[in-house]
Amino acid sequence: MSELNVVAISEAKLPLDPFVARHLIAGSWRDSCSGETFERTSPSHGALVTRAAKGNAQDVDAALQAARAAFDDNAWRSTSGKDRATLLLKVADLIDRDREKIALLETLESGKPISQARAEIEGAADIWRYAASLARNIHGESHNSLGDDFLGLVLKEPIGVVSIITPWNFPFLIVSQKLPFALAAGCTVVIKPSEMTPATTVVLGELLIEAGCPAGVVNIVLGYGDPVGIAMTTDKRVDMVTFTGSTAVGKGIVKAASGTLKKVSLELGGKNPQVIFPDADLDSAVDAVAFGVYFNAGECCNSGSRIIVHEDIVEEFIARTVSLSKDVPFGDPLDPSTKVGAIITPDHQQKIDAYVQQAGQDGADIRLGGGPLQVPGLSGQFYKPTVISNVKAEMPIAREEVFGPVLSVLTFKTLDEAIALVNDADYGLSAGVWSENVHTCLEFARKAQAGTVWTNTWMDGFAELPFGGVKESGQGRELGKYGVEEFLEAKTVTMRIGRTRAPWVETRTK
Ligand code: NAD
């Protein structure tokens, strides 16, 4: 039997012509002012997938002008929640209709498996429907206990023009965690998808137009962080930036936005721990560890990239994890049986490998993998499932986001020690605990510094539940009712009832 479960090239056909992606500005599809384009080739097959308009500051200027005008003319923000919900529901139906097309483009640009891409597009449609329910439920507060002569109102108003900047690892899902909530709130937007994965955001723009979204409400500018992202975060016409991506770029965005004091909401990286106690259901825990670290080839903010295992069971747990890792189907993303596809770029593959080799030099043990994976028939880059034990808390492999299919194993003796290891991190996105003891799980959930805690599960998500990080994993929340609150501003209206106000100045002329 082969050492690893490798899926060779599938029968599925690649599209003959590249997808042509243009900017969406003021309701029409446009080439760049400069006429420049850029291309994206599939990280698994090396085939040209997309040719996209390459935006610059002039294109952003036009998009911001359109978004600002569409907000300031009041037409969109004064639509009823019912009308906004109707639009979002239509978009959800169109996403379902075009799921195959969107999933294929997502797979070809990102390298993720087609079956996973289909599930993500289905999940995205569900989020659009959930956001539609919130659009009809935006309300503030009334204060009727301020005394007989006062009534206080807190109105919720859309924050204004929003810049949405997204990464390459979940392009359609992440734009769907932001855009329908911004629209539900009554905001207008300019979106910049990653230069690696522009196509599915453009398809979403097409669906928005088909659903009847008014011109200028949603604008899309394609291109690179510099100059497109920079212009979208510094321009004074922007009221808020919502960004998902790396912590380093996120910190830069906070600085860029500070010139005009925009609101900034950030979903950033993670180094997410799962703690495994001896009394856990180990079959489920091993499976969740494999899912946590190999899902999306580990290119996942929620990657369960470090596990902290009780000393008494660590050797057994590593042996079981290594054995199960060998069964995970890595290979051609177009084959529906594949669970782990390609790595996004050759540079990123090298970065992953450098972390692994450094861990070896630091004294950790590479128990499985630890290098590039050759997939028969495919020219793209793939990385072997990799398990590293004897990892110490101070090693880079235990602290930094590797963003690859690489698991670090640390050990603990007591709950306090495990929690200290969990919290000894710059990041705080998610954390998990495996134990049959509810007291252990609850104490862990209370003490772990993370935006999400999973007990006896990993990476389950719901449109109803908020998602986001603490510490250097971000600020603000997406999804749940908080998802729409992010895009709303509170306005206080204080009303005096009747002519009861005692004069501040007594008039001297009688
Ligand atoms: P990235 O930070 O390199 O890029 C993200 C986006 O920012 C891209 O669209 C990019 O073009 C743009 N950008 C780059 N420089 C910019 C600048 N100076 N100003 C404005 N925009 C700029 O991230 P990535 O490599 O695309 O994605 C991987 C990272 O995203 C990982 O760190 C991962 O953890 C994180 N991520 C976080 C979450 C979450 O919800 N917390 C989800 C997915 C990914």
Coordinates of C-alpha atoms and ligand atoms in Angstrom, one line a residue:
M1 CA 0.0 0.0 0.0
S2 CA 1.3 3.5 -0.9
E3 CA 2.5 5.5 2.1
L4 CA 0.0 8.3 1.5
N5 CA -3.4 8.4 -0.2
V6 CA -2.6 10.4 -3.4
V7 CA -5.4 11.1 -5.9
A8 CA -3.9 11.3 -9.5
I9 CA -5.2 13.6 -12.2
S10 CA -9.0 13.2 -12.7
E11 CA -11.1 13.0 -15.8
A12 CA -12.7 16.3 -15.2
K13 CA -12.1 18.8 -18.0
L14 CA -10.6 22.3 -17.5
P15 CA -12.4 25.2 -19.2
L16 CA -10.9 26.0 -22.6
D17 CA -11.1 29.8 -22.3
P18 CA -10.0 31.9 -19.3
F19 CA -12.7 33.7 -17.3
V20 CA -12.6 37.4 -18.1
A21 CA -12.9 39.6 -15.0
R22 CA -13.6 43.3 -15.1
H23 CA -14.2 46.0 -12.5
L24 CA -17.9 46.7 -11.6
I25 CA -18.2 50.5 -11.2
A26 CA -21.5 52.4 -11.1
G27 CA -23.4 49.4 -12.4
S28 CA -21.2 48.7 -15.5
W29 CA -18.4 46.3 -16.2
R30 CA -15.2 48.2 -17.1
D31 CA -11.6 47.6 -18.1
S32 CA -8.9 49.4 -16.1
C33 CA -8.2 53.0 -16.9
S34 CA -4.7 51.9 -17.7
G35 CA -5.9 49.0 -19.9
E36 CA -3.7 46.6 -17.9
T37 CA -4.6 43.1 -16.9
F38 CA -3.2 40.3 -14.8
E39 CA -3.6 36.5 -14.9
R40 CA -4.3 33.7 -12.5
T41 CA -3.2 30.2 -13.3
S42 CA -4.5 27.1 -11.4
P43 CA -2.1 26.1 -8.6
S44 CA -2.9 22.5 -9.2
H45 CA -2.9 22.3 -13.0
G46 CA -0.9 25.3 -14.1
A47 CA -3.7 26.2 -16.5
L48 CA -4.7 29.8 -17.2
V49 CA -8.0 30.3 -15.3
T50 CA -8.7 34.1 -15.2
R51 CA -7.6 37.2 -17.0
A52 CA -8.5 40.2 -14.8
A53 CA -8.5 44.0 -15.1
K54 CA -5.6 45.3 -13.1
G55 CA -6.9 48.2 -11.0
N56 CA -5.1 51.4 -10.0
A57 CA -5.9 54.5 -7.9
Q58 CA -7.9 56.0 -10.8
D59 CA -10.2 52.9 -10.9
V60 CA -10.7 53.0 -7.1
D61 CA -11.5 56.7 -7.4
A62 CA -14.3 56.0 -9.8
A63 CA -15.6 53.2 -7.7
L64 CA -15.6 55.3 -4.5
Q65 CA -17.3 58.1 -6.3
A66 CA -20.1 55.7 -7.3
A67 CA -20.4 54.2 -3.8
R68 CA -20.4 57.6 -2.2
A69 CA -23.0 59.0 -4.6
A70 CA -25.2 55.8 -4.1
F71 CA -25.0 56.3 -0.3
D72 CA -25.4 60.1 -0.2
D73 CA -28.4 60.2 -2.6
N74 CA -30.3 58.2 0.2
A75 CA -32.0 55.9 -2.3
W76 CA -30.4 52.7 -1.1
R77 CA -30.3 53.5 2.6
S78 CA -33.9 54.6 2.6
T79 CA -35.2 51.3 1.1
S80 CA -37.2 49.2 3.6
G81 CA -35.7 46.2 5.3
K82 CA -38.3 44.2 3.4
D83 CA -36.9 45.4 0.0
R84 CA -33.3 44.8 1.1
A85 CA -34.2 41.3 2.3
T86 CA -36.0 40.6 -1.0
L87 CA -32.8 41.4 -2.9
L88 CA -30.6 39.3 -0.6
L89 CA -32.9 36.3 -0.9
K90 CA -32.9 36.6 -4.7
V91 CA -29.1 36.6 -4.7
A92 CA -29.1 33.5 -2.5
D93 CA -31.3 31.7 -5.1
L94 CA -29.0 32.8 -7.9
I95 CA -26.0 31.5 -6.0
D96 CA -27.8 28.1 -5.6
R97 CA -28.6 28.2 -9.4
D98 CA -24.9 28.9 -10.3
R99 CA -23.3 26.7 -7.7
E100 CA -21.4 24.5 -10.1
K101 CA -20.0 27.4 -12.1
I102 CA -18.9 29.2 -9.0
A103 CA -17.4 26.1 -7.3
L104 CA -15.4 25.2 -10.4
L105 CA -13.9 28.7 -10.6
E106 CA -13.2 28.7 -6.9
T107 CA -11.4 25.3 -7.2
L108 CA -9.4 26.3 -10.2
E109 CA -8.2 29.6 -8.7
S110 CA -7.6 28.5 -5.1
G111 CA -6.6 24.8 -5.5
K112 CA -9.3 23.7 -3.0
P113 CA -11.2 20.4 -3.6
I114 CA -14.3 20.7 -5.8
S115 CA -16.5 18.9 -3.2
Q116 CA -15.4 21.4 -0.5
A117 CA -16.0 24.3 -2.9
R118 CA -19.5 23.1 -3.5
A119 CA -20.2 23.0 0.2
E120 CA -18.8 26.5 0.7
I121 CA -21.0 28.0 -2.0
E122 CA -24.0 26.3 -0.5
G123 CA -23.0 27.6 2.9
A124 CA -22.6 31.1 1.4
A125 CA -26.1 31.0 0.0
D126 CA -27.3 30.1 3.5
I127 CA -25.5 33.2 4.9
W128 CA -27.2 35.5 2.4
R129 CA -30.6 34.1 3.5
Y130 CA -29.7 34.6 7.2
A131 CA -28.6 38.2 6.5
A132 CA -31.9 38.8 4.7
S133 CA -33.7 37.9 8.0
L134 CA -31.6 40.5 9.8
A135 CA -32.4 43.2 7.2
R136 CA -36.0 43.1 8.5
N137 CA -35.0 43.2 12.1
I138 CA -32.8 46.3 12.4
H139 CA -34.0 48.5 15.2
G140 CA -32.7 50.7 18.0
E141 CA -34.0 51.5 21.4
S142 CA -36.5 53.7 23.1
H143 CA -36.1 55.2 26.6
N144 CA -39.3 56.0 28.2
S145 CA -38.0 56.3 31.8
L146 CA -36.2 59.6 31.5
G147 CA -38.9 61.5 33.3
D148 CA -42.3 62.6 32.1
D149 CA -40.9 65.4 29.9
F150 CA -38.4 63.3 27.9
L151 CA -38.4 60.5 25.4
G152 CA -35.0 59.1 24.2
L153 CA -34.5 57.2 21.0
V154 CA -31.4 55.4 19.8
L155 CA -31.6 55.0 16.0
K156 CA -29.5 52.5 14.1
E157 CA -28.2 54.0 10.9
P158 CA -25.9 52.5 8.2
I159 CA -22.3 53.5 8.7
G160 CA -21.8 54.7 5.1
V161 CA -19.4 53.6 2.4
V162 CA -17.6 50.4 3.3
S163 CA -14.3 49.0 1.8
I164 CA -14.4 45.2 1.8
I165 CA -11.0 43.5 1.3
T166 CA -10.8 39.7 1.2
P167 CA -8.1 36.9 1.0
W168 CA -7.6 34.0 -1.3
N169 CA -8.4 31.0 1.0
F170 CA -12.2 31.2 1.1
P171 CA -13.0 33.9 -1.5
F172 CA -16.7 33.4 -1.9
L173 CA -17.5 32.4 1.7
I174 CA -15.6 35.4 3.2
V175 CA -17.2 38.0 0.9
S176 CA -20.5 36.4 1.9
Q177 CA -19.7 37.0 5.6
K178 CA -19.4 40.7 4.9
L179 CA -21.4 41.9 1.9
P180 CA -24.9 40.8 2.7
F181 CA -24.6 42.2 6.2
A182 CA -23.3 45.6 4.9
L183 CA -26.2 45.6 2.4
A184 CA -28.8 44.6 5.0
A185 CA -27.6 47.6 7.1
G186 CA -28.1 50.0 4.1
C187 CA -24.4 50.6 3.3
T188 CA -22.8 50.9 -0.1
V189 CA -19.5 49.1 -0.8
V190 CA -16.4 48.8 -2.8
I191 CA -14.9 45.3 -2.8
K192 CA -11.4 44.1 -3.6
P193 CA -10.9 40.3 -3.8
S194 CA -7.5 38.8 -3.5
E195 CA -5.4 39.1 -6.7
M196 CA -5.1 35.3 -6.5
T197 CA -8.9 34.7 -6.6
P198 CA -10.8 37.5 -8.3
A199 CA -13.3 35.4 -10.4
T200 CA -16.0 34.3 -8.0
T201 CA -16.4 37.8 -6.5
V202 CA -17.0 39.0 -10.1
V203 CA -19.6 36.3 -10.6
L204 CA -21.3 37.5 -7.4
G205 CA -21.4 41.0 -8.9
E206 CA -23.1 39.6 -12.0
L207 CA -25.7 37.9 -9.7
L208 CA -26.3 41.1 -7.8
I209 CA -27.0 43.0 -11.0
E210 CA -29.3 40.2 -12.2
A211 CA -31.1 40.4 -8.8
G212 CA -31.8 44.1 -9.3
C213 CA -29.1 45.7 -7.1
P214 CA -29.1 49.4 -7.9
A215 CA -26.1 50.9 -9.7
G216 CA -23.3 52.1 -7.5
V217 CA -24.5 50.2 -4.4
V218 CA -21.9 47.4 -4.9
N219 CA -18.7 48.1 -6.8
I220 CA -15.8 45.8 -7.4
V221 CA -12.2 46.8 -8.1
L222 CA -9.7 44.0 -9.0
G223 CA -6.0 44.1 -8.4
Y224 CA -3.3 44.2 -5.8
G225 CA -3.0 45.5 -2.3
D226 CA -0.8 48.2 -3.6
P227 CA -2.3 50.4 -5.1
V228 CA -6.0 49.2 -4.9
G229 CA -6.2 48.1 -1.3
I230 CA -4.1 51.1 -0.1
A231 CA -6.5 53.6 -1.9
M232 CA -9.5 51.8 -0.4
T233 CA -8.2 52.2 3.1
T234 CA -6.9 55.8 3.0
D235 CA -9.5 57.7 1.0
K236 CA -11.7 60.0 3.1
R237 CA -14.8 59.0 1.2
V238 CA -14.7 55.6 3.0
D239 CA -16.4 55.3 6.4
M240 CA -15.3 51.8 7.3
V241 CA -12.9 49.1 6.2
T242 CA -13.7 45.4 6.8
F243 CA -10.7 43.3 6.1
T244 CA -9.9 39.6 6.3
G245 CA -6.3 38.5 5.7
S246 CA -2.9 38.4 7.4
T247 CA -2.2 40.0 10.7
A248 CA 0.7 42.0 9.1
V249 CA -1.5 43.6 6.4
G250 CA -4.2 44.1 9.0
K251 CA -1.9 46.1 11.2
G252 CA -0.9 48.2 8.2
I253 CA -4.6 48.8 7.4
V254 CA -5.2 50.2 11.0
K255 CA -2.4 52.7 10.4
A256 CA -3.6 53.6 6.9
A257 CA -7.2 54.1 8.1
S258 CA -6.1 56.2 11.1
G259 CA -5.5 59.3 8.9
T260 CA -9.2 59.7 8.6
L261 CA -10.2 57.7 11.7
K262 CA -12.3 55.1 9.8
K263 CA -13.9 52.3 11.7
V264 CA -11.8 49.1 11.0
S265 CA -12.9 45.6 11.5
L266 CA -10.4 42.8 11.1
E267 CA -10.5 39.0 10.8
L268 CA -6.8 37.9 10.9
G269 CA -4.6 34.9 11.5
G270 CA -4.6 32.2 14.2
K271 CA -2.5 29.5 15.8
N272 CA -5.4 27.5 17.1
P273 CA -4.9 24.9 19.8
Q274 CA -6.9 21.7 20.5
V275 CA -6.3 20.3 24.0
I276 CA -6.8 16.5 24.3
F277 CA -7.5 14.9 27.7
P278 CA -7.1 11.2 28.4
D279 CA -10.8 10.8 29.1
A280 CA -11.8 12.1 25.6
D281 CA -13.5 10.1 22.8
L282 CA -10.2 9.6 21.1
D283 CA -11.6 8.3 17.8
S284 CA -13.5 11.5 17.3
A285 CA -10.6 13.6 18.6
V286 CA -8.1 12.0 16.1
D287 CA -10.6 12.6 13.2
A288 CA -11.2 16.2 14.3
V289 CA -7.4 16.8 14.5
A290 CA -6.9 15.5 10.9
F291 CA -9.9 17.7 9.7
G292 CA -8.6 20.7 11.7
V293 CA -5.1 20.6 10.2
Y294 CA -5.6 19.3 6.7
F295 CA -8.9 21.1 5.7
N296 CA -8.2 23.6 2.9
A297 CA -4.6 22.3 3.0
G298 CA -4.1 24.1 6.3
E299 CA -4.6 27.4 4.5
C300 CA -7.3 28.3 7.0
C301 CA -7.4 31.0 9.7
N302 CA -9.1 28.3 11.9
S303 CA -6.5 25.7 11.2
G304 CA -6.1 23.5 14.3
S305 CA -2.3 23.7 13.7
R306 CA -1.2 22.9 17.3
I307 CA -2.5 20.2 19.5
I308 CA -1.7 20.0 23.2
V309 CA -2.0 16.3 24.3
H310 CA -1.9 14.9 27.8
E311 CA 1.4 13.2 28.5
D312 CA -0.2 9.9 29.4
I313 CA -1.7 9.4 25.9
V314 CA 0.6 11.4 23.7
E315 CA 2.5 8.5 22.0
E316 CA -0.7 6.6 21.3
F317 CA -2.4 9.8 20.0
I318 CA 0.5 10.6 17.6
A319 CA 0.5 7.1 16.3
R320 CA -3.2 7.2 15.6
T321 CA -2.9 10.7 14.0
V322 CA -0.1 9.6 11.7
S323 CA -2.0 6.5 10.7
L324 CA -5.2 8.5 9.9
S325 CA -3.2 11.2 8.1
K326 CA -2.0 8.6 5.6
D327 CA -5.6 7.9 4.6
V328 CA -6.5 11.5 3.9
P329 CA -6.9 11.8 0.1
F330 CA -4.5 14.5 -1.2
G331 CA -4.4 15.3 -4.9
D332 CA -6.3 16.6 -7.9
P333 CA -8.9 19.1 -6.6
L334 CA -11.2 18.3 -9.5
D335 CA -11.7 14.8 -8.3
P336 CA -14.7 14.7 -6.0
S337 CA -13.0 12.2 -3.7
T338 CA -10.1 14.6 -3.0
K339 CA -10.1 16.1 0.5
V340 CA -6.9 18.2 0.2
G341 CA -5.8 20.0 -2.9
A342 CA -2.9 22.3 -4.0
I343 CA -0.9 25.0 -2.2
I344 CA -1.8 28.5 -3.4
T345 CA 1.6 29.5 -4.8
P346 CA 5.1 28.1 -5.2
D347 CA 6.4 30.8 -2.8
H348 CA 3.9 29.8 -0.2
Q349 CA 4.9 26.2 -0.5
Q350 CA 8.5 27.2 0.2
K351 CA 7.4 29.2 3.2
I352 CA 5.6 26.1 4.6
D353 CA 8.6 23.9 4.0
A354 CA 11.0 26.5 5.6
Y355 CA 8.9 26.3 8.8
V356 CA 9.1 22.5 8.8
Q357 CA 12.8 22.3 8.2
Q358 CA 13.4 25.0 10.9
A359 CA 11.4 22.9 13.4
G360 CA 13.7 19.9 12.6
Q361 CA 16.8 22.0 13.2
D362 CA 15.2 23.3 16.4
G363 CA 15.1 19.7 17.7
A364 CA 11.4 18.7 17.0
D365 CA 10.7 15.3 15.4
I366 CA 9.1 15.1 12.0
R367 CA 6.9 12.0 12.4
L368 CA 5.2 12.2 9.0
G369 CA 5.6 14.1 5.7
G370 CA 7.8 17.2 5.8
G371 CA 8.2 18.0 2.1
P372 CA 6.5 18.5 -1.3
L373 CA 4.1 15.9 -2.6
Q374 CA 4.2 14.8 -6.2
V375 CA 0.8 14.1 -7.7
P376 CA 0.9 12.0 -10.8
G377 CA -0.2 14.0 -13.9
L378 CA -0.2 17.4 -12.1
S379 CA 2.4 20.1 -12.4
G380 CA 1.1 22.2 -9.5
Q381 CA 2.5 22.4 -5.9
F382 CA 1.2 20.1 -3.1
Y383 CA 2.5 19.5 0.4
K384 CA 2.6 16.2 2.3
P385 CA 0.5 15.8 5.4
T386 CA 3.0 16.6 8.1
V387 CA 3.0 15.7 11.8
I388 CA 5.7 17.2 14.1
S389 CA 6.2 16.1 17.7
N390 CA 8.5 17.1 20.5
V391 CA 7.5 20.7 19.8
K392 CA 8.4 23.3 22.5
A393 CA 6.2 26.4 23.1
E394 CA 9.0 28.8 22.2
M395 CA 9.6 27.3 18.7
P396 CA 8.3 29.3 15.6
I397 CA 6.4 26.2 14.5
A398 CA 4.4 26.4 17.8
R399 CA 3.7 30.1 17.6
E400 CA 3.5 31.3 14.0
E401 CA 0.9 30.7 11.4
V402 CA 2.4 28.2 9.0
F403 CA -0.8 28.1 6.8
G404 CA -0.1 24.6 5.5
P405 CA -1.0 20.9 6.3
V406 CA 1.4 20.8 9.2
L407 CA 0.5 19.7 12.8
S408 CA 2.6 20.6 15.8
V409 CA 2.2 18.4 18.9
L410 CA 2.9 19.8 22.4
T411 CA 2.2 18.1 25.8
F412 CA 0.7 18.9 29.2
K413 CA 0.1 17.4 32.6
T414 CA -2.6 19.5 34.2
L415 CA -5.6 21.7 33.0
D416 CA -3.8 24.8 34.3
E417 CA -0.7 24.0 32.3
A418 CA -2.8 23.3 29.2
I419 CA -4.6 26.6 29.5
A420 CA -1.3 28.4 30.1
L421 CA 0.0 26.9 26.8
V422 CA -3.2 27.8 25.0
N423 CA -3.0 31.4 26.1
D424 CA 0.8 31.7 25.6
A425 CA 0.1 33.1 22.0
D426 CA -0.1 36.4 20.2
Y427 CA -3.2 35.1 18.4
G428 CA -6.6 34.3 19.8
L429 CA -9.0 33.1 17.1
S430 CA -10.2 29.7 18.2
A431 CA -9.4 27.0 20.7
G432 CA -10.8 23.5 21.4
V433 CA -11.0 21.0 24.2
W434 CA -11.6 17.2 24.1
S435 CA -12.8 15.7 27.4
E436 CA -15.9 13.8 28.6
N437 CA -15.8 15.8 31.8
V438 CA -18.2 18.8 31.5
H439 CA -16.3 20.7 34.3
T440 CA -13.1 20.4 32.3
C441 CA -14.8 21.7 29.2
L442 CA -16.5 24.6 30.9
E443 CA -13.4 25.7 32.8
F444 CA -11.5 25.6 29.5
A445 CA -14.2 27.5 27.6
R446 CA -14.1 30.3 30.3
K447 CA -10.3 30.6 30.5
A448 CA -9.2 30.2 26.9
Q449 CA -8.4 33.5 25.2
A450 CA -10.1 33.0 21.9
G451 CA -13.1 34.4 19.9
T452 CA -14.5 30.8 19.5
V453 CA -14.2 27.8 21.8
W454 CA -15.2 24.3 20.5
T455 CA -15.8 21.5 23.0
N456 CA -15.7 18.0 21.6
T457 CA -15.9 19.3 18.1
W458 CA -13.8 21.5 15.7
M459 CA -14.7 24.2 13.2
D460 CA -18.5 23.8 13.2
G461 CA -19.9 27.2 12.2
F462 CA -23.4 28.6 11.9
A463 CA -24.7 31.8 10.3
E464 CA -26.4 32.5 13.7
L465 CA -23.2 32.4 15.7
P466 CA -20.7 35.3 15.7
F467 CA -17.1 34.7 14.5
G468 CA -14.0 36.7 15.1
G469 CA -10.8 36.9 17.2
V470 CA -9.2 38.4 20.2
K471 CA -5.6 39.6 20.6
E472 CA -3.8 39.7 17.2
S473 CA -6.5 37.6 15.5
G474 CA -8.6 40.7 14.9
Q475 CA -11.3 43.1 16.1
G476 CA -15.0 43.1 15.5
R477 CA -17.3 40.2 14.7
E478 CA -18.9 38.7 11.6
L479 CA -22.1 36.6 11.4
G480 CA -24.9 36.4 13.9
K481 CA -26.7 39.5 14.8
Y482 CA -23.3 41.1 15.4
G483 CA -22.6 40.7 11.7
V484 CA -25.0 43.5 10.9
E485 CA -24.3 45.6 14.0
E486 CA -20.7 46.1 12.7
F487 CA -22.1 48.2 9.8
L488 CA -24.5 50.3 11.9
E489 CA -23.9 53.5 13.8
A490 CA -26.0 54.6 16.8
K491 CA -27.7 58.0 16.7
T492 CA -29.2 59.4 19.9
V493 CA -32.4 61.5 19.6
T494 CA -33.4 63.2 22.8
M495 CA -36.9 64.7 22.7
R496 CA -38.5 67.1 25.2
I497 CA -42.2 66.7 25.5
G498 CA -44.1 69.9 26.0
R499 CA -42.7 73.3 26.9
T500 CA -41.3 72.3 30.3
R501 CA -37.7 73.4 30.0
A502 CA -36.7 75.9 32.7
P503 CA -34.8 78.7 31.0
W504 CA -31.0 78.7 31.5
V505 CA -30.9 82.5 31.3
E506 CA -33.5 84.6 33.1
T507 CA -34.4 87.5 30.8
R508 CA -33.8 91.0 32.3
T509 CA -36.3 92.8 30.1
K510 CA -39.7 92.5 31.5
Ligands
NAD1 P1 -3.1 39.1 2.8 O1 -3.1 39.8 4.1 O2 -1.8 38.9 2.1 O3 -4.1 39.7 1.7 C1 -5.5 39.8 2.0 C2 -6.0 40.9 1.1 O4 -5.4 42.2 1.4 C3 -5.8 40.7 -0.4 O5 -6.9 41.1 -1.1 C4 -4.6 41.6 -0.6 O6 -4.5 42.0 -2.0 C5 -4.9 42.8 0.2 N1 -3.8 43.6 0.6 C6 -2.5 43.3 0.6 N2 -1.8 44.4 1.0 C7 -2.7 45.4 1.3 C8 -2.5 46.7 1.7 N3 -1.3 47.3 2.0 N4 -3.6 47.5 1.9 C9 -4.9 46.9 1.7 N5 -5.0 45.7 1.2 C10 -4.0 44.9 1.0 O7 -3.7 37.7 3.2 P2 -3.9 36.4 2.3 O8 -2.5 35.8 2.1 O9 -4.7 36.7 1.1 O10 -4.8 35.4 3.3 C11 -4.2 34.7 4.2 C12 -4.3 35.3 5.6 O11 -5.7 35.6 5.9 C13 -3.9 34.4 6.7 O12 -3.1 35.1 7.7 C14 -5.2 33.9 7.4 O13 -5.2 33.6 8.7 C15 -6.1 35.1 7.2 N6 -7.5 34.8 7.2 C16 -8.2 35.1 8.3 C17 -9.6 34.7 8.4 C18 -10.4 35.1 9.6 O14 -11.6 35.1 9.5 N7 -9.8 35.4 10.8 C19 -10.2 34.1 7.4 C20 -9.4 33.7 6.3 C21 -8.1 34.1 6.2

